[in-house]
Amino acid sequence: MTTHQTTAVLIPCLNEEQTIGKVVSDFRKELPDAQIYVYDNASDDHTAQIAAAAGAIVRLAPERGKGNVLRRMLRDIDADRYVLVDGDDTYPAEDVHVLLSTLDEGWDMVVGDRLSSTYFTENKRPFHNVGNRLVRSAINHTFHAHIHDVMSGYRVFNNLFAKSYAVMSNGFEIETEMMIFAMDRKLRVTESPVQYRDRPEGSTSKLSTFSDGLRVLNLIFRLVYENRPLPFFGTLGAAIGGAGLGLAIWVCVEFAQTGVVRRFPLLIGSTMLMIIGVIAFFTGLVLTVFANKDRTQFAFEAQIYTEASKYHPSVSRTYTMDTQTEVQEDSKSHDVSPINNS
């Protein structure tokens, strides 16, 4: 582990008095030099008192919602490396060393991949399993990525990611937003398998399977048309314009057979549908130009930020005779494989 870098452990909490003390103690043991922050999200129990007694820096975040808490955290806390973890003791603290060592290789964010280890055997909520797979498939298909775990609550990231990421979500959809932001901005993101254990007896999840699941799907829908406007509006335009063209051909065939246009309203409607389809396509084209310009500006500013920092290793390996063997081994374990090919 690189000792000259500062590390902050971020633990957003809501009514986690049963587990927060152990979580803080475990991370204190694994990262004795790190600053551990617990942001109490208006808990009704003794979460704040127990966290403070365990040695954490406790701050209050009255606006309910994990996204609202993370927004405060990233504005308040300055560090070289950040560890974001839930306060429910479902993620082992000892896995943080693998995540941080991978981050130190030059990645901007390393996501703890639960789904490739023990999640499906430990998690007792079957609809959560289905939801994880659905969200993963939707994002991988839309953004041409190879993500194993989109919604993991255990991840580490560097200062560049923390200070460039504008948190827009309010609730549990925050992990999905973080992943899509990183992929859209071409940040260097990878995954590393971590262990997962179910909540201890008596501890209850704050995640609502259906309401929070709908929020996540709504977020994906919004971010698709914001970040991939041409495929979105192009597909929409093709569907609407294609329907109009089909109706117009029907009217034309009937006219060719009879010499009379019997359905003027249908002809007018089909023409309007074709015009709307063309407008939708060009709307996507124009928005794509603006989106690409925004990505270019972000990449330029990120490069300046990286050059100005004192620590910016490269993820590109120097070729040696052993490189091919190492790459093949990493590919099999997908420990350090990039998730974004777009």
mmCIF file of C-alpha atoms in Angstrom:
data_model
loop_
_atom_site.group_PDB
_atom_site.id
_atom_site.type_symbol
_atom_site.label_atom_id
_atom_site.label_comp_id
_atom_site.label_asym_id
_atom_site.label_seq_id
_atom_site.Cartn_x
_atom_site.Cartn_y
_atom_site.Cartn_z
ATOM 1 C CA MET A 1 0.000 0.000 0.000
ATOM 2 C CA THR A 2 1.257 3.475 -0.812
ATOM 3 C CA THR A 3 1.836 5.176 2.551
ATOM 4 C CA HIS A 4 2.156 8.790 1.428
ATOM 5 C CA GLN A 5 -1.420 8.898 0.178
ATOM 6 C CA THR A 6 -4.280 9.933 2.435
ATOM 7 C CA THR A 7 -7.287 7.606 2.628
ATOM 8 C CA ALA A 8 -10.833 8.396 3.732
ATOM 9 C CA VAL A 9 -13.390 5.712 4.536
ATOM 10 C CA LEU A 10 -16.926 6.937 3.811
ATOM 11 C CA ILE A 11 -19.793 5.163 5.591
ATOM 12 C CA PRO A 12 -23.312 6.539 5.007
ATOM 13 C CA CYS A 13 -25.674 5.231 7.691
ATOM 14 C CA LEU A 14 -29.349 5.097 8.561
ATOM 15 C CA ASN A 15 -30.384 3.167 11.677
ATOM 16 C CA GLU A 16 -27.384 0.824 11.746
ATOM 17 C CA GLU A 17 -26.720 0.747 15.503
ATOM 18 C CA GLN A 18 -26.443 -3.042 15.459
ATOM 19 C CA THR A 19 -23.553 -3.145 12.967
ATOM 20 C CA ILE A 20 -21.855 0.271 12.699
ATOM 21 C CA GLY A 21 -19.557 -0.247 15.674
ATOM 22 C CA LYS A 22 -18.111 -3.423 14.170
ATOM 23 C CA VAL A 23 -17.763 -1.850 10.713
ATOM 24 C CA VAL A 24 -15.803 1.126 12.093
ATOM 25 C CA SER A 25 -13.603 -1.121 14.253
ATOM 26 C CA ASP A 26 -12.872 -3.484 11.363
ATOM 27 C CA PHE A 27 -11.792 -0.677 9.043
ATOM 28 C CA ARG A 28 -9.787 0.959 11.827
ATOM 29 C CA LYS A 29 -7.921 -2.332 12.206
ATOM 30 C CA GLU A 30 -7.305 -2.739 8.467
ATOM 31 C CA LEU A 31 -6.518 0.944 7.745
ATOM 32 C CA PRO A 32 -5.064 2.441 10.943
ATOM 33 C CA ASP A 33 -3.880 5.604 9.179
ATOM 34 C CA ALA A 34 -7.179 6.315 7.402
ATOM 35 C CA GLN A 35 -9.803 8.831 8.446
ATOM 36 C CA ILE A 36 -13.132 7.061 8.965
ATOM 37 C CA TYR A 37 -16.231 9.183 8.426
ATOM 38 C CA VAL A 38 -19.740 8.125 9.380
ATOM 39 C CA TYR A 39 -22.523 10.366 8.091
ATOM 40 C CA ASP A 40 -25.677 9.722 10.090
ATOM 41 C CA ASN A 41 -28.697 10.157 7.838
ATOM 42 C CA ALA A 42 -31.201 11.258 10.497
ATOM 43 C CA SER A 43 -31.226 7.889 12.263
ATOM 44 C CA ASP A 44 -33.856 7.122 14.891
ATOM 45 C CA ASP A 45 -31.505 4.945 16.930
ATOM 46 C CA HIS A 46 -28.029 5.284 18.462
ATOM 47 C CA THR A 47 -26.004 4.942 15.258
ATOM 48 C CA ALA A 48 -24.140 8.239 15.741
ATOM 49 C CA GLN A 49 -23.214 7.569 19.370
ATOM 50 C CA ILE A 50 -21.939 4.060 18.661
ATOM 51 C CA ALA A 51 -19.927 5.192 15.636
ATOM 52 C CA ALA A 52 -18.314 7.991 17.619
ATOM 53 C CA ALA A 53 -17.476 5.624 20.459
ATOM 54 C CA ALA A 54 -15.793 3.298 17.946
ATOM 55 C CA GLY A 55 -13.519 6.119 16.818
ATOM 56 C CA ALA A 56 -15.213 7.447 13.691
ATOM 57 C CA ILE A 57 -15.620 11.078 12.731
ATOM 58 C CA VAL A 58 -19.395 11.425 12.851
ATOM 59 C CA ARG A 59 -21.297 14.082 10.946
ATOM 60 C CA LEU A 60 -25.023 14.612 10.503
ATOM 61 C CA ALA A 61 -26.772 14.535 7.126
ATOM 62 C CA PRO A 62 -30.453 15.394 7.693
ATOM 63 C CA GLU A 63 -31.635 14.955 4.078
ATOM 64 C CA ARG A 64 -32.743 11.338 3.789
ATOM 65 C CA GLY A 65 -31.277 9.352 0.910
ATOM 66 C CA LYS A 66 -27.911 7.745 0.192
ATOM 67 C CA GLY A 67 -27.305 10.047 -2.762
ATOM 68 C CA ASN A 68 -27.886 13.120 -0.614
ATOM 69 C CA VAL A 69 -25.408 11.793 1.951
ATOM 70 C CA LEU A 70 -22.719 11.027 -0.626
ATOM 71 C CA ARG A 71 -23.106 14.515 -2.110
ATOM 72 C CA ARG A 72 -22.277 16.000 1.294
ATOM 73 C CA MET A 73 -19.381 13.609 1.782
ATOM 74 C CA LEU A 74 -17.667 14.423 -1.499
ATOM 75 C CA ARG A 75 -18.035 18.145 -0.871
ATOM 76 C CA ASP A 76 -16.765 17.969 2.712
ATOM 77 C CA ILE A 77 -13.925 15.464 2.565
ATOM 78 C CA ASP A 78 -10.625 15.795 0.748
ATOM 79 C CA ALA A 79 -8.326 12.782 0.351
ATOM 80 C CA ASP A 80 -6.180 11.016 -2.234
ATOM 81 C CA ARG A 81 -8.182 7.794 -1.995
ATOM 82 C CA TYR A 82 -11.764 7.157 -0.943
ATOM 83 C CA VAL A 83 -13.349 3.941 0.294
ATOM 84 C CA LEU A 84 -17.153 3.907 0.059
ATOM 85 C CA VAL A 85 -18.819 1.121 2.026
ATOM 86 C CA ASP A 86 -22.195 0.417 3.596
ATOM 87 C CA GLY A 87 -22.597 0.401 7.362
ATOM 88 C CA ASP A 88 -24.519 -2.892 7.501
ATOM 89 C CA ASP A 89 -21.465 -5.179 7.856
ATOM 90 C CA THR A 90 -22.174 -7.052 4.624
ATOM 91 C CA TYR A 91 -18.719 -6.289 3.163
ATOM 92 C CA PRO A 92 -15.557 -7.627 4.874
ATOM 93 C CA ALA A 93 -13.086 -4.866 5.688
ATOM 94 C CA GLU A 94 -10.110 -7.083 4.864
ATOM 95 C CA ASP A 95 -11.001 -6.947 1.155
ATOM 96 C CA VAL A 96 -10.151 -3.237 1.114
ATOM 97 C CA HIS A 97 -6.446 -3.956 0.588
ATOM 98 C CA VAL A 98 -7.065 -5.635 -2.770
ATOM 99 C CA LEU A 99 -9.306 -2.773 -3.866
ATOM 100 C CA LEU A 100 -6.811 -0.080 -2.846
ATOM 101 C CA SER A 101 -3.799 -1.854 -4.326
ATOM 102 C CA THR A 102 -5.695 -2.139 -7.626
ATOM 103 C CA LEU A 103 -6.606 1.551 -7.442
ATOM 104 C CA ASP A 104 -2.928 2.402 -6.930
ATOM 105 C CA GLU A 105 -2.133 0.790 -10.264
ATOM 106 C CA GLY A 106 -3.699 3.814 -11.945
ATOM 107 C CA TRP A 107 -7.449 3.176 -12.041
ATOM 108 C CA ASP A 108 -9.925 5.947 -11.228
ATOM 109 C CA MET A 109 -12.464 3.636 -9.587
ATOM 110 C CA VAL A 110 -12.378 -0.010 -8.502
ATOM 111 C CA VAL A 111 -15.752 -1.648 -7.794
ATOM 112 C CA GLY A 112 -16.071 -4.527 -5.344
ATOM 113 C CA ASP A 113 -17.744 -7.271 -7.367
ATOM 114 C CA ARG A 114 -20.133 -9.226 -5.110
ATOM 115 C CA LEU A 115 -21.927 -11.098 -7.862
ATOM 116 C CA SER A 116 -18.883 -13.137 -8.862
ATOM 117 C CA SER A 117 -18.360 -14.422 -5.327
ATOM 118 C CA THR A 118 -20.919 -15.132 -2.581
ATOM 119 C CA TYR A 119 -23.805 -12.731 -3.244
ATOM 120 C CA PHE A 120 -26.308 -15.153 -4.729
ATOM 121 C CA THR A 121 -25.783 -17.695 -1.951
ATOM 122 C CA GLU A 122 -25.733 -15.191 0.916
ATOM 123 C CA ASN A 123 -28.474 -12.809 -0.181
ATOM 124 C CA LYS A 124 -31.901 -13.977 0.993
ATOM 125 C CA ARG A 125 -33.948 -11.558 -1.147
ATOM 126 C CA PRO A 126 -34.633 -13.203 -4.537
ATOM 127 C CA PHE A 127 -36.101 -10.078 -6.135
ATOM 128 C CA HIS A 128 -32.835 -8.245 -5.398
ATOM 129 C CA ASN A 129 -30.989 -10.940 -7.348
ATOM 130 C CA VAL A 130 -33.333 -10.514 -10.306
ATOM 131 C CA GLY A 131 -33.017 -6.719 -10.113
ATOM 132 C CA ASN A 132 -29.216 -6.853 -10.104
ATOM 133 C CA ARG A 133 -29.198 -9.004 -13.209
ATOM 134 C CA LEU A 134 -31.761 -6.800 -14.982
ATOM 135 C CA VAL A 135 -29.881 -3.562 -14.296
ATOM 136 C CA ARG A 136 -26.564 -5.135 -15.265
ATOM 137 C CA SER A 137 -27.952 -6.398 -18.569
ATOM 138 C CA ALA A 138 -29.570 -3.052 -19.410
ATOM 139 C CA ILE A 139 -26.380 -1.061 -18.793
ATOM 140 C CA ASN A 140 -24.059 -3.546 -20.503
ATOM 141 C CA HIS A 141 -26.281 -3.573 -23.589
ATOM 142 C CA THR A 142 -26.727 0.185 -23.723
ATOM 143 C CA PHE A 143 -23.146 1.220 -23.020
ATOM 144 C CA HIS A 144 -21.385 -1.782 -24.648
ATOM 145 C CA ALA A 145 -19.692 -2.621 -21.348
ATOM 146 C CA HIS A 146 -18.796 -5.800 -19.452
ATOM 147 C CA ILE A 147 -19.850 -5.002 -15.905
ATOM 148 C CA HIS A 148 -20.319 -7.795 -13.387
ATOM 149 C CA ASP A 149 -21.741 -5.763 -10.478
ATOM 150 C CA VAL A 150 -23.321 -2.366 -11.142
ATOM 151 C CA MET A 151 -24.929 -1.758 -7.756
ATOM 152 C CA SER A 152 -22.175 -2.790 -5.362
ATOM 153 C CA GLY A 153 -21.998 -0.660 -2.217
ATOM 154 C CA TYR A 154 -18.267 -1.359 -1.816
ATOM 155 C CA ARG A 155 -15.925 0.600 -4.052
ATOM 156 C CA VAL A 156 -12.830 2.782 -3.961
ATOM 157 C CA PHE A 157 -11.988 5.786 -6.118
ATOM 158 C CA ASN A 158 -9.412 8.522 -6.414
ATOM 159 C CA ASN A 159 -9.554 12.273 -5.928
ATOM 160 C CA LEU A 160 -10.136 12.931 -9.631
ATOM 161 C CA PHE A 161 -13.340 10.894 -9.587
ATOM 162 C CA ALA A 162 -14.507 12.350 -6.262
ATOM 163 C CA LYS A 163 -14.094 15.979 -7.283
ATOM 164 C CA SER A 164 -15.393 15.657 -10.854
ATOM 165 C CA TYR A 165 -18.487 13.580 -10.114
ATOM 166 C CA ALA A 166 -21.615 15.679 -9.601
ATOM 167 C CA VAL A 167 -24.084 13.633 -7.545
ATOM 168 C CA MET A 168 -27.562 14.071 -9.006
ATOM 169 C CA SER A 169 -29.421 11.094 -7.534
ATOM 170 C CA ASN A 170 -30.957 11.260 -4.070
ATOM 171 C CA GLY A 171 -31.352 7.628 -3.077
ATOM 172 C CA PHE A 172 -30.072 4.099 -3.604
ATOM 173 C CA GLU A 173 -29.716 4.570 -7.357
ATOM 174 C CA ILE A 174 -26.451 6.387 -6.643
ATOM 175 C CA GLU A 175 -24.225 3.370 -7.431
ATOM 176 C CA THR A 176 -25.787 3.030 -10.878
ATOM 177 C CA GLU A 177 -25.281 6.730 -11.536
ATOM 178 C CA MET A 178 -21.628 6.519 -10.476
ATOM 179 C CA MET A 179 -20.999 3.658 -12.886
ATOM 180 C CA ILE A 180 -22.708 5.318 -15.842
ATOM 181 C CA PHE A 181 -20.895 8.603 -15.156
ATOM 182 C CA ALA A 182 -17.540 6.828 -15.159
ATOM 183 C CA MET A 183 -18.258 4.955 -18.383
ATOM 184 C CA ASP A 184 -19.634 7.974 -20.211
ATOM 185 C CA ARG A 185 -16.630 10.113 -19.225
ATOM 186 C CA LYS A 186 -14.160 7.388 -20.233
ATOM 187 C CA LEU A 187 -12.716 7.157 -16.735
ATOM 188 C CA ARG A 188 -10.547 4.144 -15.933
ATOM 189 C CA VAL A 189 -12.800 1.717 -14.083
ATOM 190 C CA THR A 190 -12.340 -1.933 -13.197
ATOM 191 C CA GLU A 191 -13.758 -4.521 -10.796
ATOM 192 C CA SER A 192 -12.268 -6.825 -8.201
ATOM 193 C CA PRO A 193 -14.173 -9.694 -6.555
ATOM 194 C CA VAL A 194 -15.060 -9.190 -2.892
ATOM 195 C CA GLN A 195 -16.860 -11.392 -0.413
ATOM 196 C CA TYR A 196 -20.441 -10.647 0.575
ATOM 197 C CA ARG A 197 -22.389 -11.771 3.631
ATOM 198 C CA ASP A 198 -26.031 -11.252 4.438
ATOM 199 C CA ARG A 199 -27.109 -8.843 7.160
ATOM 200 C CA PRO A 200 -26.899 -10.207 10.697
ATOM 201 C CA GLU A 201 -30.078 -11.325 12.407
ATOM 202 C CA GLY A 202 -32.187 -8.360 13.476
ATOM 203 C CA SER A 203 -30.657 -5.918 10.998
ATOM 204 C CA THR A 204 -33.103 -4.703 8.350
ATOM 205 C CA SER A 205 -32.410 -3.426 4.854
ATOM 206 C CA LYS A 206 -33.460 0.116 3.925
ATOM 207 C CA LEU A 207 -33.649 -0.812 0.247
ATOM 208 C CA SER A 208 -37.158 -1.212 -1.170
ATOM 209 C CA THR A 209 -37.097 -3.819 -3.908
ATOM 210 C CA PHE A 210 -39.824 -2.289 -6.069
ATOM 211 C CA SER A 211 -39.775 1.471 -5.398
ATOM 212 C CA ASP A 212 -35.979 1.735 -5.443
ATOM 213 C CA GLY A 213 -35.855 -0.640 -8.399
ATOM 214 C CA LEU A 214 -38.177 1.651 -10.340
ATOM 215 C CA ARG A 215 -35.975 4.622 -9.447
ATOM 216 C CA VAL A 216 -32.942 2.794 -10.805
ATOM 217 C CA LEU A 217 -34.711 1.927 -14.061
ATOM 218 C CA ASN A 218 -35.925 5.508 -14.402
ATOM 219 C CA LEU A 219 -32.356 6.704 -13.853
ATOM 220 C CA ILE A 220 -31.059 4.369 -16.565
ATOM 221 C CA PHE A 221 -33.748 5.622 -18.959
ATOM 222 C CA ARG A 222 -32.828 9.261 -18.247
ATOM 223 C CA LEU A 223 -29.102 8.722 -18.529
ATOM 224 C CA VAL A 224 -29.517 6.809 -21.790
ATOM 225 C CA TYR A 225 -31.222 9.687 -23.593
ATOM 226 C CA GLU A 226 -28.853 12.196 -21.993
ATOM 227 C CA ASN A 227 -25.608 10.317 -22.708
ATOM 228 C CA ARG A 228 -26.567 8.255 -25.779
ATOM 229 C CA PRO A 229 -29.001 10.595 -27.583
ATOM 230 C CA LEU A 230 -28.452 9.351 -31.140
ATOM 231 C CA PRO A 231 -29.250 5.667 -30.466
ATOM 232 C CA PHE A 232 -32.223 6.715 -28.306
ATOM 233 C CA PHE A 233 -33.772 9.354 -30.561
ATOM 234 C CA GLY A 234 -32.619 7.536 -33.699
ATOM 235 C CA THR A 235 -34.463 4.379 -32.663
ATOM 236 C CA LEU A 236 -37.507 6.404 -31.644
ATOM 237 C CA GLY A 237 -37.435 8.310 -34.930
ATOM 238 C CA ALA A 238 -37.046 5.123 -36.953
ATOM 239 C CA ALA A 239 -40.036 3.533 -35.201
ATOM 240 C CA ILE A 240 -42.298 6.578 -35.650
ATOM 241 C CA GLY A 241 -41.075 7.352 -39.172
ATOM 242 C CA GLY A 242 -41.319 3.682 -40.155
ATOM 243 C CA ALA A 243 -44.934 3.548 -38.987
ATOM 244 C CA GLY A 244 -45.711 6.678 -40.998
ATOM 245 C CA LEU A 245 -43.957 5.283 -44.070
ATOM 246 C CA GLY A 246 -45.922 2.033 -43.805
ATOM 247 C CA LEU A 247 -49.225 3.898 -43.661
ATOM 248 C CA ALA A 248 -48.195 6.131 -46.541
ATOM 249 C CA ILE A 249 -47.317 3.104 -48.690
ATOM 250 C CA TRP A 250 -50.734 1.617 -47.907
ATOM 251 C CA VAL A 251 -52.463 4.787 -49.135
ATOM 252 C CA CYS A 252 -50.251 4.909 -52.236
ATOM 253 C CA VAL A 253 -50.967 1.267 -53.113
ATOM 254 C CA GLU A 254 -54.683 1.905 -52.781
ATOM 255 C CA PHE A 255 -54.366 4.988 -54.979
ATOM 256 C CA ALA A 256 -52.484 3.003 -57.627
ATOM 257 C CA GLN A 257 -55.252 0.407 -57.680
ATOM 258 C CA THR A 258 -58.270 2.734 -57.690
ATOM 259 C CA GLY A 259 -56.949 6.096 -58.824
ATOM 260 C CA VAL A 260 -58.647 7.686 -55.817
ATOM 261 C CA VAL A 261 -57.257 8.749 -52.426
ATOM 262 C CA ARG A 262 -59.995 7.603 -50.058
ATOM 263 C CA ARG A 263 -58.168 8.199 -46.772
ATOM 264 C CA PHE A 264 -56.916 11.785 -46.726
ATOM 265 C CA PRO A 265 -56.733 11.905 -42.893
ATOM 266 C CA LEU A 266 -54.577 8.771 -42.946
ATOM 267 C CA LEU A 267 -52.322 10.296 -45.611
ATOM 268 C CA ILE A 268 -51.923 13.485 -43.573
ATOM 269 C CA GLY A 269 -51.278 11.497 -40.388
ATOM 270 C CA SER A 270 -48.665 9.293 -42.045
ATOM 271 C CA THR A 271 -46.889 12.370 -43.431
ATOM 272 C CA MET A 272 -46.803 13.923 -39.978
ATOM 273 C CA LEU A 273 -45.387 10.714 -38.483
ATOM 274 C CA MET A 274 -42.599 10.657 -41.071
ATOM 275 C CA ILE A 275 -41.766 14.307 -40.339
ATOM 276 C CA ILE A 276 -41.706 13.607 -36.593
ATOM 277 C CA GLY A 277 -39.381 10.655 -37.223
ATOM 278 C CA VAL A 278 -36.952 12.817 -39.189
ATOM 279 C CA ILE A 279 -37.054 15.514 -36.512
ATOM 280 C CA ALA A 280 -36.349 12.925 -33.792
ATOM 281 C CA PHE A 281 -33.341 11.617 -35.713
ATOM 282 C CA PHE A 282 -31.823 15.064 -36.209
ATOM 283 C CA THR A 283 -32.566 15.907 -32.568
ATOM 284 C CA GLY A 284 -30.447 12.922 -31.565
ATOM 285 C CA LEU A 285 -27.738 13.991 -34.000
ATOM 286 C CA VAL A 286 -27.548 17.512 -32.602
ATOM 287 C CA LEU A 287 -27.597 16.330 -28.987
ATOM 288 C CA THR A 288 -24.815 13.846 -29.784
ATOM 289 C CA VAL A 289 -22.614 16.714 -30.972
ATOM 290 C CA PHE A 290 -23.164 18.541 -27.670
ATOM 291 C CA ALA A 291 -22.626 15.363 -25.623
ATOM 292 C CA ASN A 292 -19.344 14.630 -27.406
ATOM 293 C CA LYS A 293 -18.223 18.214 -26.902
ATOM 294 C CA ASP A 294 -18.960 17.882 -23.180
ATOM 295 C CA ARG A 295 -16.972 14.621 -22.997
ATOM 296 C CA THR A 296 -14.053 16.236 -24.809
ATOM 297 C CA GLN A 297 -14.047 19.167 -22.405
ATOM 298 C CA PHE A 298 -14.170 16.804 -19.437
ATOM 299 C CA ALA A 299 -11.266 14.740 -20.795
ATOM 300 C CA PHE A 300 -9.221 17.898 -21.331
ATOM 301 C CA GLU A 301 -9.868 19.184 -17.813
ATOM 302 C CA ALA A 302 -9.229 15.727 -16.320
ATOM 303 C CA GLN A 303 -5.873 15.598 -18.106
ATOM 304 C CA ILE A 304 -4.883 18.984 -16.685
ATOM 305 C CA TYR A 305 -6.020 17.875 -13.216
ATOM 306 C CA THR A 306 -4.035 14.652 -13.462
ATOM 307 C CA GLU A 307 -0.882 16.395 -14.640
ATOM 308 C CA ALA A 308 -1.158 18.867 -11.771
ATOM 309 C CA SER A 309 -1.454 16.102 -9.180
ATOM 310 C CA LYS A 310 1.582 14.520 -7.578
ATOM 311 C CA TYR A 311 0.377 10.964 -8.039
ATOM 312 C CA HIS A 312 -0.844 9.660 -11.374
ATOM 313 C CA PRO A 313 0.414 6.155 -12.256
ATOM 314 C CA SER A 314 -0.357 4.580 -15.602
ATOM 315 C CA VAL A 315 -2.565 1.521 -15.987
ATOM 316 C CA SER A 316 -0.627 0.601 -19.127
ATOM 317 C CA ARG A 317 1.944 -2.099 -18.522
ATOM 318 C CA THR A 318 5.465 -2.081 -19.878
ATOM 319 C CA TYR A 319 5.930 -5.062 -22.171
ATOM 320 C CA THR A 320 8.170 -7.864 -20.971
ATOM 321 C CA MET A 321 8.449 -11.523 -21.863
ATOM 322 C CA ASP A 322 6.135 -12.353 -18.939
ATOM 323 C CA THR A 323 3.478 -9.761 -19.806
ATOM 324 C CA GLN A 324 1.343 -12.067 -21.962
ATOM 325 C CA THR A 325 1.162 -14.706 -19.221
ATOM 326 C CA GLU A 326 0.179 -12.115 -16.611
ATOM 327 C CA VAL A 327 -2.502 -10.634 -18.851
ATOM 328 C CA GLN A 328 -3.992 -14.078 -19.483
ATOM 329 C CA GLU A 329 -4.101 -14.809 -15.752
ATOM 330 C CA ASP A 330 -5.768 -11.456 -15.020
ATOM 331 C CA SER A 331 -8.271 -12.045 -17.801
ATOM 332 C CA LYS A 332 -9.306 -15.358 -16.260
ATOM 333 C CA SER A 333 -9.879 -13.803 -12.844
ATOM 334 C CA HIS A 334 -11.111 -10.443 -14.275
ATOM 335 C CA ASP A 335 -9.418 -8.750 -11.307
ATOM 336 C CA VAL A 336 -8.119 -5.806 -13.305
ATOM 337 C CA SER A 337 -10.008 -5.883 -16.574
ATOM 338 C CA PRO A 338 -11.577 -2.647 -17.816
ATOM 339 C CA ILE A 339 -15.360 -2.675 -17.933
ATOM 340 C CA ASN A 340 -15.932 -0.076 -20.626
ATOM 341 C CA ASN A 341 -15.107 -0.780 -24.267
ATOM 342 C CA SER A 342 -17.176 1.983 -25.804
#
